[in-house]
Amino acid sequence: MYLQAAWQLPHAPDGSPYAAATITSNWVVGIRNVTATATAARPVVCGDSLTTAKEDSTDPNPTNVGWTYCMDSQVDVTSGASDYGIVTSGAHATGAPGSLVSMPFILRSGNVPFTTTPAATRATSTLPGATLAVTPEAVPQPPLNGDSVATVAVGIPANAAPGVCDITFTAAVAGTLLRTGVGTLTVVAPTGGGRTAGGGGARAKRKITTILPKGLPVATARAGGVPVLIGSNVAGPAVVRFQQGPKRRPTVSLRKRTRMKAPGPVKVTFRSRKLVKGPFRITVRVRGKVVKTVNGRLVR
């Protein structure tokens, strides 16, 4: 006989996982007889005593009377309490219509090892027309009592009304174990008389937003690339460059063309087996002119 049970472990208010290292349980096994009137489909309901049979189905014919008998285990079962949680304490952002904002969601492990593959992620929003992107799309397994971070980028539509909306982040741990956290996005009224995102006119002052992965291991970058999210208040073509090493003679220099969306995000991924641990820089060129430079770092 094979028995399996699941417990809903309580999480902390910020989404941190269950803290206890073990769960102690007492197992109770029940049996019931089957007669012409006491069918096999009926549930096993234990009585007040775990040593005496309980009549659970009456019948004028004594041979048709149904009964159940329950017995508890002589040994308590102690097992590890592996758990993950989505921490949302920093998952808050504020932005105006037509802008790109980001918020971090933390996948935190408990204090019992839980070996699994990277967790697939997704994000949704209650803001109509919002565009969302998660990086990385598969969050690495966090270390014991440690964290892995995913960033959700949210493009706020140019016609968005001021207010507060939810950003829901979900990680599928071990394929089927879902963990969910909810962050908040506050949309504020636009300031000044400038043009909104997507206008593309000559009067629009170009504003580029870049979101780089934080704490990305060099081995992961070599295998899956370095994802860069780019937002803009003006749509159009751009050239994005990734470099490592000296500016004049970089050891790694990768270049990609893309078309920016307003507000975005647009994902550009740079792949190379030559990537090394240490700093890198991203430049965005529009019509041959550098309009954005930002620095990042690959770790261990």
C-alpha positions as CSV (number, residue, x, y, z in Angstrom):
1,M,0.0,0.0,0.0
2,Y,1.3,3.5,-0.9
3,L,0.2,6.6,0.9
4,Q,0.9,10.2,-0.1
5,A,-0.2,13.4,1.7
6,A,0.1,17.1,1.0
7,W,0.2,20.0,3.5
8,Q,-0.5,23.7,2.7
9,L,2.4,25.3,4.5
10,P,1.8,28.8,5.9
11,H,3.9,31.6,4.3
12,A,5.1,34.8,6.0
13,P,3.2,38.0,5.2
14,D,5.9,39.0,2.7
15,G,5.7,35.7,0.9
16,S,8.7,34.0,2.5
17,P,8.6,30.2,2.6
18,Y,7.6,28.1,5.6
19,A,10.5,28.3,8.0
20,A,10.4,25.0,10.0
21,A,12.9,22.3,8.9
22,T,10.6,19.3,9.7
23,I,7.0,18.2,9.9
24,T,5.9,15.6,12.4
25,S,2.7,13.7,11.5
26,N,0.7,10.9,13.0
27,W,-0.9,8.5,10.5
28,V,-4.3,6.9,10.9
29,V,-5.4,4.0,8.7
30,G,-9.0,3.1,8.4
31,I,-10.8,0.1,6.9
32,R,-14.5,-0.8,6.3
33,N,-16.4,-3.8,5.4
34,V,-18.6,-4.1,2.3
35,T,-22.0,-5.7,2.2
36,A,-25.1,-5.7,0.0
37,T,-26.2,-2.3,1.5
38,A,-22.9,-1.0,2.9
39,T,-21.2,-0.2,-0.4
40,A,-17.5,0.2,-1.2
41,A,-18.1,3.8,-2.3
42,R,-18.9,5.1,1.1
43,P,-16.1,7.0,2.9
44,V,-14.1,5.7,5.9
45,V,-15.2,7.7,8.9
46,C,-13.4,7.1,12.1
47,G,-15.3,7.1,15.4
48,D,-14.2,8.4,18.8
49,S,-12.1,5.3,19.4
50,L,-9.1,4.1,17.5
51,T,-9.4,0.6,19.0
52,T,-13.1,-0.2,18.5
53,A,-15.2,-0.7,15.4
54,K,-17.8,1.9,14.6
55,E,-21.2,1.0,13.0
56,D,-21.7,3.4,10.1
57,S,-24.5,1.7,8.1
58,T,-27.5,0.0,9.7
59,D,-29.6,-2.7,8.2
60,P,-32.4,-5.1,9.5
61,N,-30.2,-8.0,8.3
62,P,-27.2,-8.2,10.7
63,T,-25.0,-9.5,8.0
64,N,-25.5,-6.3,6.0
65,V,-24.5,-3.9,8.8
66,G,-21.6,-1.7,7.8
67,W,-18.7,-0.8,10.1
68,T,-15.4,1.0,10.1
69,Y,-12.3,0.4,12.1
70,C,-9.4,2.9,12.4
71,M,-5.9,2.4,13.8
72,D,-3.2,5.0,14.4
73,S,0.5,4.4,13.7
74,Q,2.8,3.5,16.6
75,V,5.5,5.8,15.2
76,D,5.3,9.4,14.3
77,V,6.6,10.3,10.9
78,T,9.1,13.1,10.6
79,S,10.0,14.5,7.2
80,G,11.7,17.6,5.7
81,A,9.6,20.6,4.9
82,S,11.0,21.8,1.6
83,D,9.3,25.0,0.4
84,Y,9.6,28.0,-1.8
85,G,7.9,31.4,-1.6
86,I,7.6,34.5,-3.8
87,V,8.7,37.6,-1.8
88,T,7.0,40.8,-2.9
89,S,8.3,43.3,-0.4
90,G,10.1,45.2,-3.2
91,A,7.6,44.6,-6.0
92,H,6.3,48.1,-6.4
93,A,6.7,50.7,-9.1
94,T,5.4,54.0,-10.2
95,G,5.2,55.4,-13.7
96,A,3.5,57.7,-16.1
97,P,1.5,56.7,-19.2
98,G,3.9,55.7,-22.0
99,S,6.8,54.7,-19.7
100,L,8.5,51.4,-19.0
101,V,8.9,50.4,-15.3
102,S,10.3,47.3,-13.6
103,M,9.8,45.5,-10.3
104,P,11.8,42.6,-8.7
105,F,10.1,39.4,-7.5
106,I,12.2,37.1,-5.3
107,L,12.0,33.3,-5.4
108,R,13.2,32.3,-1.9
109,S,14.0,28.8,-0.7
110,G,13.5,27.3,2.7
111,N,16.1,25.7,4.9
112,V,15.7,22.2,3.4
113,P,17.3,21.2,0.1
114,F,14.9,20.9,-2.7
115,T,16.6,19.9,-6.0
116,T,14.7,21.1,-9.0
117,T,15.1,22.6,-12.5
118,P,14.8,26.3,-13.1
119,A,11.3,27.6,-12.5
120,A,9.4,28.8,-15.5
121,T,7.8,32.3,-15.0
122,R,5.0,34.4,-16.2
123,A,3.4,37.7,-15.3
124,T,0.0,39.3,-15.8
125,S,-1.5,42.7,-15.0
126,T,-4.9,44.2,-14.3
127,L,-3.8,47.3,-16.3
128,P,-5.6,47.1,-19.7
129,G,-3.3,47.2,-22.6
130,A,-0.1,46.8,-20.6
131,T,2.8,44.9,-22.1
132,L,4.9,42.7,-19.9
133,A,8.1,40.8,-20.0
134,V,9.9,38.7,-17.4
135,T,13.7,38.3,-17.3
136,P,15.0,35.7,-16.9
137,E,12.1,33.6,-18.2
138,A,13.3,30.6,-16.2
139,V,14.5,31.6,-12.7
140,P,17.5,29.6,-11.5
141,Q,17.0,27.4,-8.4
142,P,17.9,29.6,-5.4
143,P,20.6,28.3,-3.0
144,L,19.7,26.9,0.4
145,N,18.1,29.7,2.5
146,G,18.8,32.0,-0.5
147,D,17.2,33.9,-3.3
148,S,16.9,34.1,-7.0
149,V,15.5,37.3,-8.6
150,A,13.3,37.8,-11.6
151,T,12.4,41.3,-13.0
152,V,9.0,42.1,-14.5
153,A,9.1,44.9,-17.0
154,V,5.7,46.7,-17.6
155,G,5.0,49.0,-20.5
156,I,2.3,51.4,-19.4
157,P,0.0,52.3,-22.3
158,A,0.0,55.9,-23.4
159,N,-3.7,56.2,-22.7
160,A,-3.6,54.6,-19.2
161,A,-5.6,56.3,-16.5
162,P,-4.1,57.2,-13.1
163,G,-4.6,54.5,-10.5
164,V,-3.2,51.4,-8.8
165,C,-3.2,48.0,-10.5
166,D,-1.8,44.5,-9.7
167,I,1.1,42.8,-11.3
168,T,0.9,39.0,-10.6
169,F,4.1,37.0,-10.9
170,T,4.0,33.1,-11.0
171,A,6.9,30.7,-10.9
172,A,6.3,27.0,-11.7
173,V,8.7,25.2,-9.3
174,A,9.5,21.6,-10.3
175,G,7.1,22.0,-13.2
176,T,3.8,21.8,-11.3
177,L,4.4,23.5,-7.9
178,L,3.1,27.0,-8.5
179,R,4.1,29.9,-6.3
180,T,2.5,33.3,-6.9
181,G,3.2,36.8,-5.7
182,V,1.3,40.1,-6.3
183,G,3.1,43.5,-6.7
184,T,1.5,46.9,-7.2
185,L,2.0,49.4,-10.1
186,T,0.9,53.0,-9.5
187,V,0.1,54.9,-12.7
188,V,0.5,58.7,-12.2
189,A,-0.9,61.5,-14.3
190,P,1.6,62.7,-17.0
191,T,3.5,66.0,-16.2
192,G,4.0,68.8,-18.5
193,G,2.7,69.2,-22.0
194,G,5.1,66.8,-23.8
195,R,3.9,64.3,-26.3
196,T,3.0,60.8,-25.2
197,A,4.8,57.6,-26.2
198,G,4.4,56.4,-29.7
199,G,4.1,59.9,-31.2
200,G,7.4,59.7,-33.0
201,G,7.4,63.3,-34.0
202,A,10.4,65.6,-34.0
203,R,9.2,67.4,-30.9
204,A,9.2,64.3,-28.8
205,K,12.3,64.1,-26.6
206,R,13.7,60.6,-26.9
207,K,13.8,58.6,-23.6
208,I,15.3,55.1,-23.6
209,T,14.9,52.7,-20.6
210,T,17.1,49.6,-20.3
211,I,16.6,46.7,-17.9
212,L,19.6,44.4,-17.4
213,P,19.6,41.0,-15.5
214,K,21.1,41.2,-12.0
215,G,23.3,38.5,-10.6
216,L,23.4,36.5,-13.9
217,P,26.0,33.7,-13.7
218,V,28.5,33.7,-16.6
219,A,27.7,30.0,-17.2
220,T,24.0,30.8,-17.6
221,A,24.8,33.7,-19.9
222,R,27.0,31.5,-22.1
223,A,24.2,28.9,-22.3
224,G,21.2,31.1,-22.8
225,G,22.5,34.6,-23.5
226,V,22.3,37.9,-21.8
227,P,18.7,39.3,-22.1
228,V,18.4,43.1,-22.3
229,L,14.9,44.7,-22.1
230,I,14.6,48.1,-23.9
231,G,11.8,50.6,-23.7
232,S,11.4,53.9,-25.6
233,N,8.9,56.7,-25.8
234,V,9.5,56.8,-29.5
235,A,9.2,53.8,-31.8
236,G,11.7,53.1,-34.5
237,P,14.9,51.2,-35.5
238,A,17.9,51.0,-33.2
239,V,21.3,49.2,-33.0
240,V,22.2,47.6,-29.7
241,R,25.7,46.6,-28.8
242,F,27.1,44.4,-26.1
243,Q,30.8,44.7,-25.2
244,Q,33.2,43.3,-22.6
245,G,36.8,44.4,-22.1
246,P,38.6,47.7,-23.1
247,K,36.5,50.2,-25.0
248,R,39.0,50.5,-27.9
249,R,39.7,46.8,-28.2
250,P,36.9,44.8,-26.5
251,T,37.3,41.1,-26.0
252,V,33.7,40.5,-26.8
253,S,31.7,42.8,-29.1
254,L,28.2,41.8,-30.2
255,R,25.8,43.9,-32.3
256,K,22.1,43.5,-33.0
257,R,19.5,45.5,-34.9
258,T,16.0,45.9,-33.4
259,R,12.9,48.0,-33.7
260,M,11.9,49.7,-30.5
261,K,8.3,49.9,-29.4
262,A,6.7,52.6,-27.4
263,P,6.7,52.0,-24.5
264,G,8.1,48.5,-25.0
265,P,9.6,46.3,-23.7
266,V,11.6,44.8,-26.5
267,K,14.0,42.0,-25.6
268,V,17.4,41.7,-27.2
269,T,19.5,38.7,-26.2
270,F,23.3,38.5,-26.7
271,R,24.9,35.0,-26.9
272,S,28.6,34.1,-27.0
273,R,30.8,31.3,-25.6
274,K,33.4,34.0,-25.1
275,L,31.5,35.7,-22.3
276,V,33.5,36.0,-19.0
277,K,32.9,37.0,-15.4
278,G,33.0,40.7,-14.9
279,P,31.5,44.0,-16.2
280,F,29.9,44.6,-19.5
281,R,28.3,47.6,-21.2
282,I,25.3,48.1,-23.4
283,T,24.9,50.9,-25.9
284,V,21.9,51.9,-27.9
285,R,22.3,53.8,-31.1
286,V,19.6,55.6,-33.1
287,R,20.6,57.0,-36.5
288,G,24.2,56.5,-35.7
289,K,24.2,58.4,-32.4
290,V,24.6,56.8,-29.0
291,V,21.4,57.6,-27.0
292,K,21.9,55.3,-24.1
293,T,24.8,53.6,-22.3
294,V,24.4,51.3,-19.3
295,N,26.7,48.9,-17.4
296,G,26.1,45.5,-16.0
297,R,28.1,42.6,-14.6
298,L,28.2,38.8,-14.9
299,V,29.0,36.9,-11.7
300,R,30.9,33.7,-10.7
